[in-house]
mmCIF file of C-alpha atoms in Angstrom:
data_model
loop_
_atom_site.group_PDB
_atom_site.id
_atom_site.type_symbol
_atom_site.label_atom_id
_atom_site.label_comp_id
_atom_site.label_asym_id
_atom_site.label_seq_id
_atom_site.Cartn_x
_atom_site.Cartn_y
_atom_site.Cartn_z
ATOM 1 C CA MET J 1 141.561 -64.455 18.773
ATOM 2 C CA SER J 2 138.738 -64.071 16.292
ATOM 3 C CA THR J 3 139.510 -62.881 12.770
ATOM 4 C CA ASP J 4 135.872 -62.002 12.029
ATOM 5 C CA ARG J 5 135.443 -58.266 12.617
ATOM 6 C CA THR J 6 131.604 -58.295 12.681
ATOM 7 C CA ARG J 7 131.500 -60.037 16.063
ATOM 8 C CA PRO J 8 132.881 -58.870 19.341
ATOM 9 C CA ALA J 9 135.807 -60.870 20.655
ATOM 10 C CA GLY J 10 134.694 -63.866 22.695
ATOM 11 C CA ARG J 11 131.277 -64.149 21.065
ATOM 12 C CA ARG J 12 130.670 -67.689 19.844
ATOM 13 C CA ASP J 13 127.279 -67.583 18.101
ATOM 14 C CA GLN J 14 126.991 -66.897 14.396
ATOM 15 C CA ARG J 15 124.405 -64.102 14.579
ATOM 16 C CA GLY J 16 125.430 -60.754 13.253
ATOM 17 C CA PRO J 17 124.305 -57.324 14.399
ATOM 18 C CA ARG J 18 120.594 -56.602 14.060
ATOM 19 C CA SER J 19 119.640 -54.136 11.398
ATOM 20 C CA VAL J 20 115.969 -53.992 12.435
ATOM 21 C CA PRO J 21 114.899 -52.854 15.887
ATOM 22 C CA PRO J 22 113.281 -55.663 17.862
ATOM 23 C CA GLN J 23 109.492 -55.717 17.698
ATOM 24 C CA ARG J 24 107.520 -55.382 20.868
ATOM 25 C CA SER J 25 106.006 -58.649 21.829
ATOM 26 C CA ARG J 26 102.256 -58.788 22.102
ATOM 27 C CA GLN J 27 100.770 -58.937 25.527
ATOM 28 C CA PRO J 28 99.727 -62.502 26.244
ATOM 29 C CA LEU J 29 95.992 -63.001 26.077
ATOM 30 C CA THR J 30 94.594 -63.828 29.449
ATOM 31 C CA HIS J 31 92.609 -67.045 29.412
ATOM 32 C CA ARG J 32 89.286 -66.624 31.135
ATOM 33 C CA PRO J 33 87.784 -69.792 32.530
ATOM 34 C CA PRO J 34 84.386 -70.597 31.031
ATOM 35 C CA ARG J 35 81.379 -69.181 32.810
ATOM 36 C CA PRO J 36 79.190 -71.690 34.644
ATOM 37 C CA HIS J 37 76.477 -71.730 31.971
ATOM 38 C CA GLN J 38 79.008 -72.327 29.184
ATOM 39 C CA TRP J 39 80.620 -75.140 31.138
ATOM 40 C CA PHE J 40 77.242 -76.775 31.855
ATOM 41 C CA ALA J 41 76.084 -76.395 28.252
ATOM 42 C CA GLU J 42 79.110 -78.399 27.080
ATOM 43 C CA ARG J 43 78.470 -81.069 29.725
ATOM 44 C CA LEU J 44 74.767 -81.349 28.930
ATOM 45 C CA LEU J 45 75.533 -81.582 25.231
ATOM 46 C CA ALA J 46 78.022 -84.381 25.851
ATOM 47 C CA VAL J 47 75.478 -86.383 27.870
ATOM 48 C CA LEU J 48 72.457 -85.763 25.627
ATOM 49 C CA SER J 49 74.423 -86.604 22.485
ATOM 50 C CA GLY J 50 75.742 -89.870 23.892
ATOM 51 C CA GLN J 51 79.384 -88.780 24.071
ATOM 52 C CA ARG J 52 79.468 -89.144 27.879
ATOM 53 C CA PRO J 53 77.544 -91.345 30.311
ATOM 54 C CA VAL J 54 74.803 -89.748 32.364
ATOM 55 C CA HIS J 55 76.571 -90.451 35.668
ATOM 56 C CA TRP J 56 79.130 -87.848 34.552
ATOM 57 C CA MET J 57 76.527 -85.289 35.751
ATOM 58 C CA LEU J 58 75.834 -87.002 39.078
ATOM 59 C CA GLY J 59 77.301 -84.323 41.361
ATOM 60 C CA HIS J 60 76.286 -81.465 39.080
ATOM 61 C CA THR J 61 72.499 -81.735 39.229
ATOM 62 C CA VAL J 62 69.811 -81.123 41.859
ATOM 63 C CA GLY J 63 66.224 -82.237 42.207
ATOM 64 C CA GLU J 64 64.704 -84.165 39.341
ATOM 65 C CA ALA J 65 67.230 -82.922 36.783
ATOM 66 C CA TYR J 66 69.451 -85.997 37.173
ATOM 67 C CA ASP J 67 66.480 -88.369 36.921
ATOM 68 C CA GLN J 68 65.356 -86.591 33.741
ATOM 69 C CA LEU J 69 68.834 -86.882 32.237
ATOM 70 C CA ALA J 70 69.088 -90.557 33.246
ATOM 71 C CA GLU J 71 65.835 -91.378 31.451
ATOM 72 C CA LEU J 72 66.630 -89.329 28.345
ATOM 73 C CA ALA J 73 70.318 -90.024 27.829
ATOM 74 C CA PRO J 74 69.852 -93.486 26.244
ATOM 75 C CA SER J 75 67.694 -91.972 23.467
ATOM 76 C CA THR J 76 70.405 -89.352 22.716
ATOM 77 C CA PRO J 77 68.041 -86.513 21.739
ATOM 78 C CA LEU J 78 71.015 -84.388 20.589
ATOM 79 C CA GLY J 79 72.717 -87.251 18.785
ATOM 80 C CA ALA J 80 74.761 -86.807 15.655
ATOM 81 C CA ALA J 81 72.880 -86.052 12.450
ATOM 82 C CA ARG J 82 74.271 -87.794 9.381
ATOM 83 C CA GLY J 83 77.583 -88.556 11.025
ATOM 84 C CA SER J 84 78.426 -85.019 12.149
ATOM 85 C CA ARG J 85 79.158 -84.452 15.805
ATOM 86 C CA PRO J 86 76.922 -81.885 17.547
ATOM 87 C CA VAL J 87 78.645 -78.635 18.481
ATOM 88 C CA LEU J 88 77.665 -75.841 20.836
ATOM 89 C CA ARG J 89 77.151 -72.775 18.650
ATOM 90 C CA HIS J 90 75.966 -70.082 21.071
ATOM 91 C CA CYS J 91 75.420 -69.992 24.803
ATOM 92 C CA ARG J 92 74.065 -67.042 26.730
ATOM 93 C CA GLY J 93 72.938 -66.685 30.303
ATOM 94 C CA ALA J 94 71.011 -64.261 32.477
ATOM 95 C CA GLN J 95 71.022 -63.928 36.234
ATOM 96 C CA PRO J 96 67.425 -63.188 37.353
ATOM 97 C CA ALA J 97 68.347 -63.549 41.031
ATOM 98 C CA THR J 98 71.442 -64.018 43.151
ATOM 99 C CA GLY J 99 72.646 -67.601 42.857
ATOM 100 C CA VAL J 100 70.505 -68.405 39.803
ATOM 101 C CA VAL J 101 71.467 -68.484 36.123
ATOM 102 C CA GLU J 102 68.988 -69.185 33.344
ATOM 103 C CA ALA J 103 70.767 -70.018 30.119
ATOM 104 C CA PHE J 104 70.027 -70.998 26.558
ATOM 105 C CA ALA J 105 72.206 -72.576 23.914
ATOM 106 C CA SER J 106 71.971 -73.471 20.259
ATOM 107 C CA ILE J 107 73.437 -76.763 19.125
ATOM 108 C CA VAL J 108 74.366 -77.551 15.543
ATOM 109 C CA ALA J 109 74.691 -81.048 14.118
ATOM 110 C CA GLY J 110 74.997 -81.161 10.346
ATOM 111 C CA ASP J 111 72.213 -78.983 8.963
ATOM 112 C CA ARG J 112 70.088 -79.265 12.120
ATOM 113 C CA VAL J 113 69.977 -76.575 14.805
ATOM 114 C CA ARG J 114 68.477 -77.426 18.196
ATOM 115 C CA ALA J 115 67.728 -75.188 21.166
ATOM 116 C CA MET J 116 68.479 -76.073 24.772
ATOM 117 C CA ALA J 117 67.569 -74.107 27.890
ATOM 118 C CA PHE J 118 68.628 -74.879 31.440
ATOM 119 C CA ARG J 119 68.640 -73.414 34.921
ATOM 120 C CA LEU J 120 71.598 -73.392 37.289
ATOM 121 C CA GLU J 121 71.386 -72.831 41.012
ATOM 122 C CA GLN J 122 74.300 -72.053 43.300
ATOM 123 C CA GLY J 123 74.318 -74.077 46.498
ATOM 124 C CA PRO J 124 75.551 -73.087 49.950
ATOM 125 C CA ASP J 125 78.947 -74.587 49.021
ATOM 126 C CA GLN J 126 79.152 -72.031 46.133
ATOM 127 C CA ARG J 127 78.997 -74.810 43.506
ATOM 128 C CA TRP J 128 76.666 -74.475 40.536
ATOM 129 C CA ARG J 129 74.236 -77.311 39.843
ATOM 130 C CA CYS J 130 71.745 -77.878 37.055
ATOM 131 C CA ALA J 131 68.131 -77.782 38.276
ATOM 132 C CA ALA J 132 66.137 -77.995 35.019
ATOM 133 C CA VAL J 133 66.668 -78.696 31.332
ATOM 134 C CA GLU J 134 64.460 -78.035 28.307
ATOM 135 C CA LEU J 135 65.170 -79.040 24.761
ATOM 136 C CA GLY J 136 63.511 -77.388 21.779
ATOM 137 C CA GLY J 137 60.664 -76.022 23.882
ATOM 138 C CA GLU J 138 59.837 -79.406 25.369
ATOM 139 C CA ARG J 139 60.614 -80.096 28.980
ATOM 140 C CA LEU J 140 62.899 -83.081 29.308
ATOM 141 C CA THR J 141 60.710 -85.501 31.203
ATOM 142 C CA ALA J 142 60.212 -89.177 30.716
ATOM 143 C CA ALA J 143 57.269 -90.003 28.513
ATOM 144 C CA ALA J 144 54.299 -91.312 30.430
ATOM 145 C CA PRO J 145 53.331 -94.869 29.513
ATOM 146 C CA VAL J 146 50.555 -94.998 26.936
ATOM 147 C CA ARG J 147 47.388 -96.569 28.309
ATOM 148 C CA ARG J 148 45.370 -98.626 25.892
#
């Protein structure tokens, strides 16, 4: 038998009675998956900054968008500035039509801020794919060879 009178008989743990009522636990925050434009902005940033290879976007682009990325990725137009890794600061999207999202994002690397705009189209399989990309007001196309 127990000689300690603060615990009921048979109780083995060393906790005593609670003097404070238990606090209500907070409701767990529900984790929302990223929206398509946020997800694509992160992927485009990773490719255009050289963190990921361009073939990472192979199944996620339509039309000339993949060709544009393949030609631009080696030059890393969103590459790190002074050793700081580029980060997605803001990303917003608008849906002008069913199955289309036009989005813009701001990217920060050191003291530089760059703008990126892109268009997503939803295919018949309900998957979103990137159809166009613009960076800082310039359409991402390969530079035409200079004729001399």
